[in-house]
mmCIF file of C-alpha atoms in Angstrom:
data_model
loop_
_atom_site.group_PDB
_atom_site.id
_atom_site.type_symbol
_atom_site.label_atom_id
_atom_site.label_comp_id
_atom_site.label_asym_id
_atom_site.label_seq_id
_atom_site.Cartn_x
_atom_site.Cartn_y
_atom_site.Cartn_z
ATOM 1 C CA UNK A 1 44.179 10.965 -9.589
ATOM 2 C CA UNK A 2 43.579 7.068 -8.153
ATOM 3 C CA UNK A 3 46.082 5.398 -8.644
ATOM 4 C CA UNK A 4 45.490 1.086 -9.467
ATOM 5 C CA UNK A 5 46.158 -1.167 -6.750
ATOM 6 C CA UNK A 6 47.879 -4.322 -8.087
ATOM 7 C CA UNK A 7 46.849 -7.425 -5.730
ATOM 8 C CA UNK A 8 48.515 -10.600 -6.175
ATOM 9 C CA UNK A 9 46.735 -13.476 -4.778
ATOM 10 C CA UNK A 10 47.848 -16.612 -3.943
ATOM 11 C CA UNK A 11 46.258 -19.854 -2.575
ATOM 12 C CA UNK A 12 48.194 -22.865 -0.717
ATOM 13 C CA UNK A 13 48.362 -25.184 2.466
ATOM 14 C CA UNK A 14 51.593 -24.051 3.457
ATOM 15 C CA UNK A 15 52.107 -26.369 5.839
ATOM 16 C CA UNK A 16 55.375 -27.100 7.184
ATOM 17 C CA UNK A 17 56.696 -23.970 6.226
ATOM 18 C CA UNK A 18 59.846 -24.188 4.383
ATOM 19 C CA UNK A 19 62.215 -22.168 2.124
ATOM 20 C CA UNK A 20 59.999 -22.672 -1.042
ATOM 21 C CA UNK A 21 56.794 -21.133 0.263
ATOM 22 C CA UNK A 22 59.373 -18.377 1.761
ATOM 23 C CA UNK A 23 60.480 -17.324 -2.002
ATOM 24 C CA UNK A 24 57.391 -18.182 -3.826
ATOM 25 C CA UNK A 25 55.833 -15.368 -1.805
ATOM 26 C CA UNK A 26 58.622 -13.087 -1.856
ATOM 27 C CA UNK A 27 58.756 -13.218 -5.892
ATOM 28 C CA UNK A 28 54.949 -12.991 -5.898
ATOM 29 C CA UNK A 29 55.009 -9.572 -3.764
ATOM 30 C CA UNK A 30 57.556 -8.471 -6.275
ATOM 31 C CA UNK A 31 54.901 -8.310 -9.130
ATOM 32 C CA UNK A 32 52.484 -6.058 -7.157
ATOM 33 C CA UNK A 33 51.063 -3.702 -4.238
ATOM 34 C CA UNK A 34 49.784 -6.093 -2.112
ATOM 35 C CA UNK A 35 49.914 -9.750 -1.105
ATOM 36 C CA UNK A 36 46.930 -11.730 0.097
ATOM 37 C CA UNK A 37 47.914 -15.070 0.718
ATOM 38 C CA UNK A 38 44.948 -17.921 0.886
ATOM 39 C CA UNK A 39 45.315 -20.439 3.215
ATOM 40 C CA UNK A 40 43.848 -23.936 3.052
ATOM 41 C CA UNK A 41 41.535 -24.576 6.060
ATOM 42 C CA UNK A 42 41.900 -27.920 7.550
ATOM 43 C CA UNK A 43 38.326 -28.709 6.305
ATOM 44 C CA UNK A 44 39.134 -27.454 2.522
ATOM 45 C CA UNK A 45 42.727 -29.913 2.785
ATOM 46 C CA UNK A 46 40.523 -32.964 3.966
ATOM 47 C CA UNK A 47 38.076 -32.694 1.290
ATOM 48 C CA UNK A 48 41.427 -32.131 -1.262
ATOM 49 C CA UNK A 49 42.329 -35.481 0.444
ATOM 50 C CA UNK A 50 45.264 -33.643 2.207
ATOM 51 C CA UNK A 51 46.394 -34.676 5.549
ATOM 52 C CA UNK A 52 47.889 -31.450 7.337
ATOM 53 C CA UNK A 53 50.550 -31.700 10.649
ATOM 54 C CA UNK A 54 50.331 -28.065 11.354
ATOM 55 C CA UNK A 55 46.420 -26.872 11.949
ATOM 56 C CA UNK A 56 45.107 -23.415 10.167
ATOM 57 C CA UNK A 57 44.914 -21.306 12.831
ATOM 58 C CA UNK A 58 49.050 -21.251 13.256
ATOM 59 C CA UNK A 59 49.920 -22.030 9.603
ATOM 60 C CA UNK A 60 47.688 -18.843 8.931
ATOM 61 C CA UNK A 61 49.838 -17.178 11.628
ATOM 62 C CA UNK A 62 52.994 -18.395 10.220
ATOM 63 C CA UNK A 63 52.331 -17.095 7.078
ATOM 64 C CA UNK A 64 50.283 -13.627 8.522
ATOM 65 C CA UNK A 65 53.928 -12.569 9.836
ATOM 66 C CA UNK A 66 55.769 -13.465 6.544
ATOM 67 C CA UNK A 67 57.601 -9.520 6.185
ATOM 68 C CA UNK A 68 56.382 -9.736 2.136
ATOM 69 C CA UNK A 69 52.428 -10.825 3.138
ATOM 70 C CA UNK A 70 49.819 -8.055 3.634
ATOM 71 C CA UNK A 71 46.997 -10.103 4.198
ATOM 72 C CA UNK A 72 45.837 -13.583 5.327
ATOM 73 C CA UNK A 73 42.419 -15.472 4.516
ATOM 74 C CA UNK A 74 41.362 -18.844 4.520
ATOM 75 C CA UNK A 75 40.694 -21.023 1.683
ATOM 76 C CA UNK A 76 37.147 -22.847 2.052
ATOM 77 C CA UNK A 77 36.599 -24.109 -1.215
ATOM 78 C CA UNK A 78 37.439 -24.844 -5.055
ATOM 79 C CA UNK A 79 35.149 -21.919 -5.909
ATOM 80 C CA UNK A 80 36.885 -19.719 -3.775
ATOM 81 C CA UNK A 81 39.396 -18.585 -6.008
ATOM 82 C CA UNK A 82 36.857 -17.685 -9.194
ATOM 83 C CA UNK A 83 34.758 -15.606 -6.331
ATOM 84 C CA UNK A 84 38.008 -13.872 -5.177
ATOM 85 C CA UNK A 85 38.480 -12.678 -8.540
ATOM 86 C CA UNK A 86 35.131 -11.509 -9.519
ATOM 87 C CA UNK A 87 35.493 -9.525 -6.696
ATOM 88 C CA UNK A 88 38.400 -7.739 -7.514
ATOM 89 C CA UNK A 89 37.125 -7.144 -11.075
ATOM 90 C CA UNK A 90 34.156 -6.102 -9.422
ATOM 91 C CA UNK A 91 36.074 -3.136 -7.848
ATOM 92 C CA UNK A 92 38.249 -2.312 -10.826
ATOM 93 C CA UNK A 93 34.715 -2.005 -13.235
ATOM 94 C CA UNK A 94 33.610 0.365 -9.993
ATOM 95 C CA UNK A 95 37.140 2.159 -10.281
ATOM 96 C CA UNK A 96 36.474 2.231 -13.821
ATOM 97 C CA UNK A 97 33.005 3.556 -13.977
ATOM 98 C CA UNK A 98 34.210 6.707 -11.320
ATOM 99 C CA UNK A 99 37.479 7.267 -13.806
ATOM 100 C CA UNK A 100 34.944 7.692 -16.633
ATOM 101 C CA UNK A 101 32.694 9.800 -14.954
ATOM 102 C CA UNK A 102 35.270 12.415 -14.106
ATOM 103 C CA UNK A 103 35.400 12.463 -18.098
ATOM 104 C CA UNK A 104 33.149 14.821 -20.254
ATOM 105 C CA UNK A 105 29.893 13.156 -20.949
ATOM 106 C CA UNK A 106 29.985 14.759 -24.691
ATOM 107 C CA UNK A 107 33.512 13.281 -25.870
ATOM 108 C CA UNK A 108 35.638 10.623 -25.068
ATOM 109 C CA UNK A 109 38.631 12.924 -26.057
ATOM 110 C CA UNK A 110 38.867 15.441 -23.282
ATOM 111 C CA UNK A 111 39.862 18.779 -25.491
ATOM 112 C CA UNK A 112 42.349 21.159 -23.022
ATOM 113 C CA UNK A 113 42.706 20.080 -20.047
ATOM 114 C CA UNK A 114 45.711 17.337 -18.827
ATOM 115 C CA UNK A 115 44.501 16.323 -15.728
ATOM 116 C CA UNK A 116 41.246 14.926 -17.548
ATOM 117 C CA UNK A 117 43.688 13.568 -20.359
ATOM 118 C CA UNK A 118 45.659 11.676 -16.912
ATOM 119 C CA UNK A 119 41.835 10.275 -16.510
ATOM 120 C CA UNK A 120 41.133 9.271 -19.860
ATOM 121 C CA UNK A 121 44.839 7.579 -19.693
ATOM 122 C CA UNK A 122 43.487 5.487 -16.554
ATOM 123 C CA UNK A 123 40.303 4.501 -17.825
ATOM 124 C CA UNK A 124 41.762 3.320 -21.381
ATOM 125 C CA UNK A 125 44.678 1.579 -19.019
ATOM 126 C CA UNK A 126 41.905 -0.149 -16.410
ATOM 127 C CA UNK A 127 39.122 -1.111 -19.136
ATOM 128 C CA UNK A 128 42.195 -3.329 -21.139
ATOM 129 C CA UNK A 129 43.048 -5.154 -18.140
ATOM 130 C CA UNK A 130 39.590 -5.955 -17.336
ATOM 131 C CA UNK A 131 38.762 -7.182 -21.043
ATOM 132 C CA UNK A 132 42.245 -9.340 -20.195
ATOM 133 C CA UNK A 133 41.042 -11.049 -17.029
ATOM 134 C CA UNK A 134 37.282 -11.345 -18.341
ATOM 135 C CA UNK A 135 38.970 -13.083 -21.309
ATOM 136 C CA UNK A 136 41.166 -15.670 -19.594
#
C-alpha cells in the first residue's frame, strides 16, 4: 500500500539568517515528511518593496543545507504559492484516483479481503483532506 507523503511548504526571504528562521523551519519539518522551503528571489523582494543584503543564490544555499530542509525553490511571484498548492492537490486527486481503482468497481465496501479494506481506508483518509484544502 502507498503510503501519503505529508509536504510542508513554506515561503520567506530569509535573509540574514538568524535563530528564528532556524526554529521556524525546524518546528515546520516536525509536522510532516518533507520540507520545501520557498525562497524569495531578489526580483520577487524588489517588487514586495524589500531591499535584500544577502542575494538568492547564497540565501537559497544557506537555507538548501539547513539539516531539517529537503528541498529549495525560488519564490517568483504572489501566485506562486496558490500554483504550488494546486499542484500538490493535483497529485493527491492522482493518488486518489489509483487508491480507488485498486477498489472493486461494483461496491465501495470491499466484502473479504483486508488489504482492499487498507485501500478503501486510504482513499476515505485522502478524499477528506482534499475536500479540506479545496475548502479553505
Amino acid at each position: 500500500m502507498q503510503q501519503v507523503e505529508v509536504v510542508i511548504i513554506t515561503y520567506g526571504t530569509f535573509d540574514l539568517f538568524h535563530i528564528g528562521h532556524l526554529k521556524l523551519l525546524q518546528r515546520l519539518k516536525k509536522l510532516g515528511d518533507k520540507l520545501i522551503v520557498a525562497v524569495s528571489s531578489d526580483e520577487f523582494n524588489e517588487i514586495k518593496g524589500k531591499k535584500v543584503i544577502i542575494p538568492y543564490n547564497q540565501r537559497a544555499e544557506i537555507v538548501e543545507n539547513i539539516k531539517c530542509v529537503d528541498m529549495v525553490i525560488p519564490e517568483h511571484n504572489w501566485e506562486q504559492k496558490i500554483d504550488d498548492i494546486k499542484k500538490r492537490m493535483d497529485a493527491l486527486e492522482i493518488l486518489i484516483r489509483e487508491t480507488k481503482a485498486r477498489l472493486p468497481a461494483h461496491s465501495t465496501k470491499p466484502p473479504v479481503m483486508m488489504d482492499l479494506l487498507e485501500y478503501e481506508d486510504e482513499y476515505d483518509a485522502l478524499q477528506e483532506k482534499l475536500n479540506k484544502l479545496k475548502n479553505r
